[in-house]
Amino acid sequence: MKAFPNSEVWFVTGSQHLYGEETLQQVAEHSVIIADALNLSSQISIKVTFKPVVKTTEEIYNLCQQANQNPNCIGIITWMHTFSPAKMWINGLKILQKPLLHLHTQFNSAIPWDTIDMDFMNLNQSAHGDREFGFMVSRMKMNRKVVAGHWETSEVHRQIDIWVRAAMAWQDWQGAKFARFGDNMRNVAVTEGDKVEAELKLGFAVNTFAVGDLVQYINAVTDAEVIDLMAEYEKEYILDTALQVNGARRNSLKDAAKIELGMRRFLKEGGFKGFSNTFEDLHGMKQLPGIATQRLMAEGYGYAGEGDWKTAALVRAMKTMGTGLSGGSAFMEDYTYHYEGDGGMVLGAHMLEVDPVLAADQPRCEIHPLGIGGKEDPVRLVFTGKPGPAINASLVDMGNRFRLVVNAVEGVEVPHKLPKLPVARVMWKPLPDMNTGCAGWIYAGGAHHTCYSQSLSAEHLSDFASIAGLENIIIDQSSTLHQIKNEIRWNELYYQFFK
């Protein structure tokens, strides 16, 4: 089953009437074969739907109009089997509001040396038909992904799926709502941002709700609902003795369960896809939401602490992109460094709210003092993250554009038990090395709040940034500080004069 069963991408082939009906019939037959093969590919996570070959300005315009209006269509894949004069595409591309992937391929994988003739050449003209189309898209300065290679290869399918996942996340953002319980943490800069510009450019809305509104939902939770949820906790996690039946802190677990049930109902009834809160505004709540936030994120909600709505939206987008993939994406914070030993490492955590999708083993459900917030001790899930390749991503507001900073990292095993650190934690090595990765992040203005993902790559985020019109700074194995600083300077000029 496809990871996104209710959505589709349209496979659109361009040609023209010049070649006659017999050639156009062959073009359609070949296009159906390619679309069906992509649709059946286990690597592509969405339905690929063949659309009739377009041959005129009117057909192209109508198709783009239909794509815009179809809520199930998240993007179109174009391919020019023959030569398709690109002026025909102008009006359609001008109105296209869905993401675009240009597949530069051809039906045959090899030249039939003994039989090739001009009829064959007239039919199989992708080598220059796609260049004609590519010129027009470049001339119109449209963002798109170009995938070059034969349509039967695994690498082409892999690249298409990465774009599909980015397009799906973009679709999910359109009209999405994110709730802020209270404002952002006082005097913090990076969690601020232009919510009006975000809705204009990125499609999602962010609005603040009083914590008292949420407390009404929490107080309306029934005892029976709490009992059922606590039974779920007991089944899924290793409960501290104090939280077990007849334990000294059992009532704290009840309070945590009420918070989760109230938050879930508030978010569901309001149609929200994510939320933020802050320990500085907990009026009427007994404890800062710990296990509640962790479990809601595990269900797919976006979240970030201290009112950081941009990171909450990014967490949601990355969770959508990673649907069905192993690993997981979670809210994270670079907390402290370990410089000794093998090149330096980052210990990532947060006060309470790191998503259990990253857990290497069964999480423990524990209760400990927090030290900030002025409330009762919060219940939280404690675990250590899995090692392996990952990325860390941050969405920041640079004043005249949003910037998406991505650092490729290598997750490592935490070398010690950390018995006095009762929070979920992950450890990683920034690429290309600790000092370059950290300095590059600082130069790029990346935030301390991030989304850490073991299911996505920098390529997923690059495709997403292209679709969303985000500036994208990638720090990976090939990066140098000289290159990073130059890229930032050049980008600044670009956004000052051309955007």
PDB file of C-alpha atoms in Angstrom, residues 1-247:
ATOM      1  CA  MET A   1       0.000   0.000   0.000  1.00  0.00           C
ATOM      2  CA  LYS A   2       1.200   3.506  -0.828  1.00  0.00           C
ATOM      3  CA  ALA A   3       2.278   5.730   2.072  1.00  0.00           C
ATOM      4  CA  PHE A   4      -0.048   8.465   0.742  1.00  0.00           C
ATOM      5  CA  PRO A   5      -3.077   6.469  -0.493  1.00  0.00           C
ATOM      6  CA  ASN A   6      -5.423   9.436  -0.874  1.00  0.00           C
ATOM      7  CA  SER A   7      -3.159  11.554  -3.060  1.00  0.00           C
ATOM      8  CA  GLU A   8      -1.646  11.344  -6.532  1.00  0.00           C
ATOM      9  CA  VAL A   9       0.790  12.933  -8.938  1.00  0.00           C
ATOM     10  CA  TRP A  10      -0.086  13.365 -12.592  1.00  0.00           C
ATOM     11  CA  PHE A  11       2.167  12.056 -15.338  1.00  0.00           C
ATOM     12  CA  VAL A  12       1.959  14.510 -18.251  1.00  0.00           C
ATOM     13  CA  THR A  13       3.613  13.919 -21.626  1.00  0.00           C
ATOM     14  CA  GLY A  14       4.170  16.709 -24.119  1.00  0.00           C
ATOM     15  CA  SER A  15       4.103  16.349 -27.910  1.00  0.00           C
ATOM     16  CA  GLN A  16       2.546  18.131 -30.901  1.00  0.00           C
ATOM     17  CA  HIS A  17       0.350  17.403 -33.938  1.00  0.00           C
ATOM     18  CA  LEU A  18       3.255  17.677 -36.403  1.00  0.00           C
ATOM     19  CA  TYR A  19       4.044  13.944 -36.349  1.00  0.00           C
ATOM     20  CA  GLY A  20       0.608  12.550 -37.193  1.00  0.00           C
ATOM     21  CA  GLU A  21      -1.857  10.298 -35.392  1.00  0.00           C
ATOM     22  CA  GLU A  22       0.200   7.105 -35.612  1.00  0.00           C
ATOM     23  CA  THR A  23       3.141   8.704 -33.816  1.00  0.00           C
ATOM     24  CA  LEU A  24       0.863  10.321 -31.228  1.00  0.00           C
ATOM     25  CA  GLN A  25      -0.707   6.927 -30.545  1.00  0.00           C
ATOM     26  CA  GLN A  26       2.749   5.477 -29.898  1.00  0.00           C
ATOM     27  CA  VAL A  27       3.567   8.429 -27.633  1.00  0.00           C
ATOM     28  CA  ALA A  28       0.429   7.734 -25.586  1.00  0.00           C
ATOM     29  CA  GLU A  29       1.121   4.002 -25.398  1.00  0.00           C
ATOM     30  CA  HIS A  30       4.674   4.569 -24.207  1.00  0.00           C
ATOM     31  CA  SER A  31       3.511   7.151 -21.692  1.00  0.00           C
ATOM     32  CA  VAL A  32       0.977   4.745 -20.214  1.00  0.00           C
ATOM     33  CA  ILE A  33       3.703   2.122 -19.837  1.00  0.00           C
ATOM     34  CA  ILE A  34       6.008   4.560 -18.009  1.00  0.00           C
ATOM     35  CA  ALA A  35       3.238   5.920 -15.770  1.00  0.00           C
ATOM     36  CA  ASP A  36       2.115   2.394 -14.870  1.00  0.00           C
ATOM     37  CA  ALA A  37       5.686   1.354 -14.073  1.00  0.00           C
ATOM     38  CA  LEU A  38       6.174   4.360 -11.790  1.00  0.00           C
ATOM     39  CA  ASN A  39       2.825   3.695 -10.160  1.00  0.00           C
ATOM     40  CA  LEU A  40       3.756   0.063  -9.462  1.00  0.00           C
ATOM     41  CA  SER A  41       7.196   0.929  -8.127  1.00  0.00           C
ATOM     42  CA  SER A  42       7.616  -0.047  -4.482  1.00  0.00           C
ATOM     43  CA  GLN A  43       9.974   2.930  -4.110  1.00  0.00           C
ATOM     44  CA  ILE A  44       7.394   5.577  -5.029  1.00  0.00           C
ATOM     45  CA  SER A  45       5.041   6.306  -2.145  1.00  0.00           C
ATOM     46  CA  ILE A  46       2.097   7.768  -4.064  1.00  0.00           C
ATOM     47  CA  LYS A  47      -0.183   6.907  -6.971  1.00  0.00           C
ATOM     48  CA  VAL A  48       1.125   8.039 -10.364  1.00  0.00           C
ATOM     49  CA  THR A  49      -1.777   8.817 -12.700  1.00  0.00           C
ATOM     50  CA  PHE A  50      -1.423   8.944 -16.495  1.00  0.00           C
ATOM     51  CA  LYS A  51      -2.959  11.992 -18.163  1.00  0.00           C
ATOM     52  CA  PRO A  52      -3.668  12.238 -21.896  1.00  0.00           C
ATOM     53  CA  VAL A  53      -0.798  13.562 -24.013  1.00  0.00           C
ATOM     54  CA  VAL A  54      -0.928  17.356 -24.346  1.00  0.00           C
ATOM     55  CA  LYS A  55      -0.314  18.834 -27.809  1.00  0.00           C
ATOM     56  CA  THR A  56      -1.634  22.394 -27.792  1.00  0.00           C
ATOM     57  CA  THR A  57      -1.598  25.546 -25.699  1.00  0.00           C
ATOM     58  CA  GLU A  58      -5.248  25.012 -24.776  1.00  0.00           C
ATOM     59  CA  GLU A  59      -4.746  21.399 -23.651  1.00  0.00           C
ATOM     60  CA  ILE A  60      -1.788  22.357 -21.484  1.00  0.00           C
ATOM     61  CA  TYR A  61      -3.625  25.292 -19.909  1.00  0.00           C
ATOM     62  CA  ASN A  62      -6.687  23.194 -19.146  1.00  0.00           C
ATOM     63  CA  LEU A  63      -4.592  20.440 -17.595  1.00  0.00           C
ATOM     64  CA  CYS A  64      -2.723  22.859 -15.319  1.00  0.00           C
ATOM     65  CA  GLN A  65      -6.022  24.424 -14.318  1.00  0.00           C
ATOM     66  CA  GLN A  66      -7.435  20.996 -13.456  1.00  0.00           C
ATOM     67  CA  ALA A  67      -4.322  20.145 -11.412  1.00  0.00           C
ATOM     68  CA  ASN A  68      -4.720  23.350  -9.408  1.00  0.00           C
ATOM     69  CA  GLN A  69      -8.362  22.571  -8.643  1.00  0.00           C
ATOM     70  CA  ASN A  70      -7.954  18.879  -7.799  1.00  0.00           C
ATOM     71  CA  PRO A  71      -7.304  18.496  -4.056  1.00  0.00           C
ATOM     72  CA  ASN A  72      -5.867  14.988  -4.513  1.00  0.00           C
ATOM     73  CA  CYS A  73      -3.252  16.097  -7.058  1.00  0.00           C
ATOM     74  CA  ILE A  74      -0.121  17.200  -5.182  1.00  0.00           C
ATOM     75  CA  GLY A  75       2.051  17.841  -8.249  1.00  0.00           C
ATOM     76  CA  ILE A  76       2.768  16.976 -11.871  1.00  0.00           C
ATOM     77  CA  ILE A  77       5.570  15.072 -13.571  1.00  0.00           C
ATOM     78  CA  THR A  78       6.294  16.252 -17.107  1.00  0.00           C
ATOM     79  CA  TRP A  79       8.124  14.442 -19.914  1.00  0.00           C
ATOM     80  CA  MET A  80       8.581  15.397 -23.569  1.00  0.00           C
ATOM     81  CA  HIS A  81       8.551  12.166 -25.609  1.00  0.00           C
ATOM     82  CA  THR A  82       8.825  14.080 -28.879  1.00  0.00           C
ATOM     83  CA  PHE A  83       9.661  17.708 -29.509  1.00  0.00           C
ATOM     84  CA  SER A  84       6.991  19.857 -27.807  1.00  0.00           C
ATOM     85  CA  PRO A  85       7.412  23.540 -28.757  1.00  0.00           C
ATOM     86  CA  ALA A  86       7.690  25.226 -25.381  1.00  0.00           C
ATOM     87  CA  LYS A  87       5.779  28.406 -26.174  1.00  0.00           C
ATOM     88  CA  MET A  88       2.729  26.152 -25.922  1.00  0.00           C
ATOM     89  CA  TRP A  89       3.547  25.671 -22.240  1.00  0.00           C
ATOM     90  CA  ILE A  90       3.756  29.332 -21.204  1.00  0.00           C
ATOM     91  CA  ASN A  91       0.118  29.992 -20.263  1.00  0.00           C
ATOM     92  CA  GLY A  92      -0.236  26.685 -18.448  1.00  0.00           C
ATOM     93  CA  LEU A  93       2.962  27.060 -16.471  1.00  0.00           C
ATOM     94  CA  LYS A  94       2.026  30.657 -15.587  1.00  0.00           C
ATOM     95  CA  ILE A  95      -1.021  29.456 -13.667  1.00  0.00           C
ATOM     96  CA  LEU A  96       0.378  26.180 -12.286  1.00  0.00           C
ATOM     97  CA  GLN A  97       0.241  26.231  -8.494  1.00  0.00           C
ATOM     98  CA  LYS A  98       1.305  22.643  -7.838  1.00  0.00           C
ATOM     99  CA  PRO A  99       4.929  21.421  -7.555  1.00  0.00           C
ATOM    100  CA  LEU A 100       6.619  20.421 -10.806  1.00  0.00           C
ATOM    101  CA  LEU A 101       9.042  17.584 -11.526  1.00  0.00           C
ATOM    102  CA  HIS A 102      10.652  17.373 -14.959  1.00  0.00           C
ATOM    103  CA  LEU A 103      11.558  13.770 -15.804  1.00  0.00           C
ATOM    104  CA  HIS A 104      14.318  13.812 -18.414  1.00  0.00           C
ATOM    105  CA  THR A 105      14.202  10.296 -19.792  1.00  0.00           C
ATOM    106  CA  GLN A 106      13.351   8.394 -22.964  1.00  0.00           C
ATOM    107  CA  PHE A 107      11.260   5.318 -23.595  1.00  0.00           C
ATOM    108  CA  ASN A 108      14.040   3.116 -24.939  1.00  0.00           C
ATOM    109  CA  SER A 109      17.139   2.532 -22.859  1.00  0.00           C
ATOM    110  CA  ALA A 110      19.435   1.678 -25.810  1.00  0.00           C
ATOM    111  CA  ILE A 111      19.761   2.741 -29.426  1.00  0.00           C
ATOM    112  CA  PRO A 112      18.617  -0.040 -31.810  1.00  0.00           C
ATOM    113  CA  TRP A 113      21.743   0.166 -33.939  1.00  0.00           C
ATOM    114  CA  ASP A 114      20.608  -2.070 -36.792  1.00  0.00           C
ATOM    115  CA  THR A 115      17.100  -0.700 -37.235  1.00  0.00           C
ATOM    116  CA  ILE A 116      17.215   2.928 -36.221  1.00  0.00           C
ATOM    117  CA  ASP A 117      15.732   5.231 -38.884  1.00  0.00           C
ATOM    118  CA  MET A 118      14.191   8.692 -39.072  1.00  0.00           C
ATOM    119  CA  ASP A 119      10.786   7.447 -37.929  1.00  0.00           C
ATOM    120  CA  PHE A 120      12.434   6.189 -34.756  1.00  0.00           C
ATOM    121  CA  MET A 121      14.316   9.460 -34.364  1.00  0.00           C
ATOM    122  CA  ASN A 122      11.155  11.548 -34.808  1.00  0.00           C
ATOM    123  CA  LEU A 123       9.364   9.534 -32.152  1.00  0.00           C
ATOM    124  CA  ASN A 124      12.130   9.356 -29.557  1.00  0.00           C
ATOM    125  CA  GLN A 125      13.225  12.972 -29.269  1.00  0.00           C
ATOM    126  CA  SER A 126      13.402  13.407 -25.504  1.00  0.00           C
ATOM    127  CA  ALA A 127      17.076  14.317 -25.756  1.00  0.00           C
ATOM    128  CA  HIS A 128      16.150  17.665 -27.262  1.00  0.00           C
ATOM    129  CA  GLY A 129      12.399  17.837 -26.530  1.00  0.00           C
ATOM    130  CA  ASP A 130      13.166  17.985 -22.813  1.00  0.00           C
ATOM    131  CA  ARG A 131      15.788  20.658 -23.447  1.00  0.00           C
ATOM    132  CA  GLU A 132      13.196  22.833 -25.180  1.00  0.00           C
ATOM    133  CA  PHE A 133      10.831  22.419 -22.234  1.00  0.00           C
ATOM    134  CA  GLY A 134      13.651  22.933 -19.756  1.00  0.00           C
ATOM    135  CA  PHE A 135      14.583  26.233 -21.353  1.00  0.00           C
ATOM    136  CA  MET A 136      11.070  27.570 -20.958  1.00  0.00           C
ATOM    137  CA  VAL A 137      10.823  26.605 -17.285  1.00  0.00           C
ATOM    138  CA  SER A 138      14.208  28.232 -16.674  1.00  0.00           C
ATOM    139  CA  ARG A 139      13.185  31.284 -18.692  1.00  0.00           C
ATOM    140  CA  MET A 140      10.109  31.600 -16.496  1.00  0.00           C
ATOM    141  CA  LYS A 141      12.291  31.241 -13.391  1.00  0.00           C
ATOM    142  CA  MET A 142      10.131  28.452 -11.995  1.00  0.00           C
ATOM    143  CA  ASN A 143      11.302  26.197  -9.209  1.00  0.00           C
ATOM    144  CA  ARG A 144      11.180  22.528 -10.132  1.00  0.00           C
ATOM    145  CA  LYS A 145      13.080  19.298  -9.716  1.00  0.00           C
ATOM    146  CA  VAL A 146      14.831  17.738 -12.712  1.00  0.00           C
ATOM    147  CA  VAL A 147      15.393  13.983 -12.574  1.00  0.00           C
ATOM    148  CA  ALA A 148      17.590  12.672 -15.388  1.00  0.00           C
ATOM    149  CA  GLY A 149      17.974   8.970 -16.140  1.00  0.00           C
ATOM    150  CA  HIS A 150      16.100   6.014 -17.551  1.00  0.00           C
ATOM    151  CA  TRP A 151      12.602   5.588 -16.112  1.00  0.00           C
ATOM    152  CA  GLU A 152      13.145   1.919 -15.214  1.00  0.00           C
ATOM    153  CA  THR A 153      16.101   2.513 -12.886  1.00  0.00           C
ATOM    154  CA  SER A 154      15.925   2.400  -9.115  1.00  0.00           C
ATOM    155  CA  GLU A 155      17.817   5.695  -8.810  1.00  0.00           C
ATOM    156  CA  VAL A 156      15.199   7.555 -10.844  1.00  0.00           C
ATOM    157  CA  HIS A 157      12.439   6.070  -8.692  1.00  0.00           C
ATOM    158  CA  ARG A 158      14.329   7.085  -5.542  1.00  0.00           C
ATOM    159  CA  GLN A 159      14.666  10.692  -6.669  1.00  0.00           C
ATOM    160  CA  ILE A 160      11.018  10.879  -7.710  1.00  0.00           C
ATOM    161  CA  ASP A 161       9.930   9.623  -4.305  1.00  0.00           C
ATOM    162  CA  ILE A 162      12.046  12.197  -2.494  1.00  0.00           C
ATOM    163  CA  TRP A 163      10.299  14.926  -4.489  1.00  0.00           C
ATOM    164  CA  VAL A 164       6.901  13.278  -3.903  1.00  0.00           C
ATOM    165  CA  ARG A 165       7.455  13.383  -0.165  1.00  0.00           C
ATOM    166  CA  ALA A 166       8.480  17.040  -0.284  1.00  0.00           C
ATOM    167  CA  ALA A 167       5.428  17.868  -2.399  1.00  0.00           C
ATOM    168  CA  MET A 168       3.214  15.996   0.056  1.00  0.00           C
ATOM    169  CA  ALA A 169       4.601  18.037   2.956  1.00  0.00           C
ATOM    170  CA  TRP A 170       3.960  21.242   1.004  1.00  0.00           C
ATOM    171  CA  GLN A 171       0.378  20.147   0.316  1.00  0.00           C
ATOM    172  CA  ASP A 172      -0.052  19.400   4.021  1.00  0.00           C
ATOM    173  CA  TRP A 173       1.056  22.939   4.942  1.00  0.00           C
ATOM    174  CA  GLN A 174      -1.571  24.580   2.709  1.00  0.00           C
ATOM    175  CA  GLY A 175      -4.357  25.729   4.990  1.00  0.00           C
ATOM    176  CA  ALA A 176      -2.792  24.052   8.025  1.00  0.00           C
ATOM    177  CA  LYS A 177      -3.399  25.532  11.471  1.00  0.00           C
ATOM    178  CA  PHE A 178      -0.912  25.657  14.347  1.00  0.00           C
ATOM    179  CA  ALA A 179      -1.905  26.633  17.882  1.00  0.00           C
ATOM    180  CA  ARG A 180       0.278  28.575  20.282  1.00  0.00           C
ATOM    181  CA  PHE A 181      -0.662  28.096  23.919  1.00  0.00           C
ATOM    182  CA  GLY A 182       0.588  31.413  25.247  1.00  0.00           C
ATOM    183  CA  ASP A 183       3.287  33.506  23.578  1.00  0.00           C
ATOM    184  CA  ASN A 184       6.916  32.664  22.975  1.00  0.00           C
ATOM    185  CA  MET A 185       9.515  32.628  25.744  1.00  0.00           C
ATOM    186  CA  ARG A 186      10.212  36.217  26.771  1.00  0.00           C
ATOM    187  CA  ASN A 187      13.159  38.040  25.176  1.00  0.00           C
ATOM    188  CA  VAL A 188      14.076  35.106  22.904  1.00  0.00           C
ATOM    189  CA  ALA A 189      14.839  36.220  19.352  1.00  0.00           C
ATOM    190  CA  VAL A 190      14.913  33.149  17.151  1.00  0.00           C
ATOM    191  CA  THR A 191      11.464  31.876  18.141  1.00  0.00           C
ATOM    192  CA  GLU A 192       9.903  35.117  16.864  1.00  0.00           C
ATOM    193  CA  GLY A 193       8.886  35.576  13.244  1.00  0.00           C
ATOM    194  CA  ASP A 194       6.407  37.084  10.813  1.00  0.00           C
ATOM    195  CA  LYS A 195       3.250  34.974  10.990  1.00  0.00           C
ATOM    196  CA  VAL A 196       1.538  37.010   8.284  1.00  0.00           C
ATOM    197  CA  GLU A 197       4.415  36.406   5.875  1.00  0.00           C
ATOM    198  CA  ALA A 198       4.394  32.727   6.768  1.00  0.00           C
ATOM    199  CA  GLU A 199       0.741  32.411   5.829  1.00  0.00           C
ATOM    200  CA  LEU A 200       1.285  34.382   2.616  1.00  0.00           C
ATOM    201  CA  LYS A 201       4.350  32.472   1.495  1.00  0.00           C
ATOM    202  CA  LEU A 202       4.092  29.081   3.179  1.00  0.00           C
ATOM    203  CA  GLY A 203       0.351  28.537   3.450  1.00  0.00           C
ATOM    204  CA  PHE A 204      -0.148  27.780   7.150  1.00  0.00           C
ATOM    205  CA  ALA A 205      -1.754  29.900   9.861  1.00  0.00           C
ATOM    206  CA  VAL A 206      -0.495  30.410  13.420  1.00  0.00           C
ATOM    207  CA  ASN A 207      -2.736  31.804  16.152  1.00  0.00           C
ATOM    208  CA  THR A 208      -2.453  32.108  19.917  1.00  0.00           C
ATOM    209  CA  PHE A 209      -4.887  30.591  22.396  1.00  0.00           C
ATOM    210  CA  ALA A 210      -5.040  31.348  26.073  1.00  0.00           C
ATOM    211  CA  VAL A 211      -3.822  28.532  28.303  1.00  0.00           C
ATOM    212  CA  GLY A 212      -7.151  28.890  30.099  1.00  0.00           C
ATOM    213  CA  ASP A 213      -8.926  27.721  26.934  1.00  0.00           C
ATOM    214  CA  LEU A 214      -6.861  24.540  27.038  1.00  0.00           C
ATOM    215  CA  VAL A 215      -7.414  24.099  30.785  1.00  0.00           C
ATOM    216  CA  GLN A 216     -11.184  23.947  30.188  1.00  0.00           C
ATOM    217  CA  TYR A 217     -10.629  20.912  27.957  1.00  0.00           C
ATOM    218  CA  ILE A 218      -8.310  19.329  30.531  1.00  0.00           C
ATOM    219  CA  ASN A 219     -10.827  19.810  33.329  1.00  0.00           C
ATOM    220  CA  ALA A 220     -13.592  18.223  31.223  1.00  0.00           C
ATOM    221  CA  VAL A 221     -11.737  14.901  30.921  1.00  0.00           C
ATOM    222  CA  THR A 222     -13.552  12.027  32.667  1.00  0.00           C
ATOM    223  CA  ASP A 223     -12.088   9.589  35.186  1.00  0.00           C
ATOM    224  CA  ALA A 224     -12.879   6.681  32.859  1.00  0.00           C
ATOM    225  CA  GLU A 225     -10.844   8.261  30.066  1.00  0.00           C
ATOM    226  CA  VAL A 226      -7.919   8.757  32.447  1.00  0.00           C
ATOM    227  CA  ILE A 227      -8.049   5.125  33.608  1.00  0.00           C
ATOM    228  CA  ASP A 228      -7.989   3.872  30.014  1.00  0.00           C
ATOM    229  CA  LEU A 229      -5.032   6.079  29.072  1.00  0.00           C
ATOM    230  CA  MET A 230      -3.028   5.096  32.145  1.00  0.00           C
ATOM    231  CA  ALA A 231      -3.546   1.446  31.192  1.00  0.00           C
ATOM    232  CA  GLU A 232      -2.042   2.337  27.809  1.00  0.00           C
ATOM    233  CA  TYR A 233       0.934   3.922  29.549  1.00  0.00           C
ATOM    234  CA  GLU A 234       1.439   0.757  31.596  1.00  0.00           C
ATOM    235  CA  LYS A 235       1.380  -1.382  28.459  1.00  0.00           C
ATOM    236  CA  GLU A 236       3.711   0.731  26.307  1.00  0.00           C
ATOM    237  CA  TYR A 237       6.297   2.028  28.804  1.00  0.00           C
ATOM    238  CA  ILE A 238       8.287   0.981  31.850  1.00  0.00           C
ATOM    239  CA  LEU A 239       6.675   2.917  34.686  1.00  0.00           C
ATOM    240  CA  ASP A 240       8.653   4.209  37.636  1.00  0.00           C
ATOM    241  CA  THR A 241       7.630   2.557  40.882  1.00  0.00           C
ATOM    242  CA  ALA A 242       6.270   5.875  42.128  1.00  0.00           C
ATOM    243  CA  LEU A 243       3.886   6.063  39.145  1.00  0.00           C
ATOM    244  CA  GLN A 244       2.547   2.534  39.372  1.00  0.00           C
ATOM    245  CA  VAL A 245      -0.725   1.538  41.021  1.00  0.00           C
ATOM    246  CA  ASN A 246      -0.575   2.570  44.691  1.00  0.00           C
ATOM    247  CA  GLY A 247       2.682   4.430  43.980  1.00  0.00           C
TER     248      GLY A 247
END
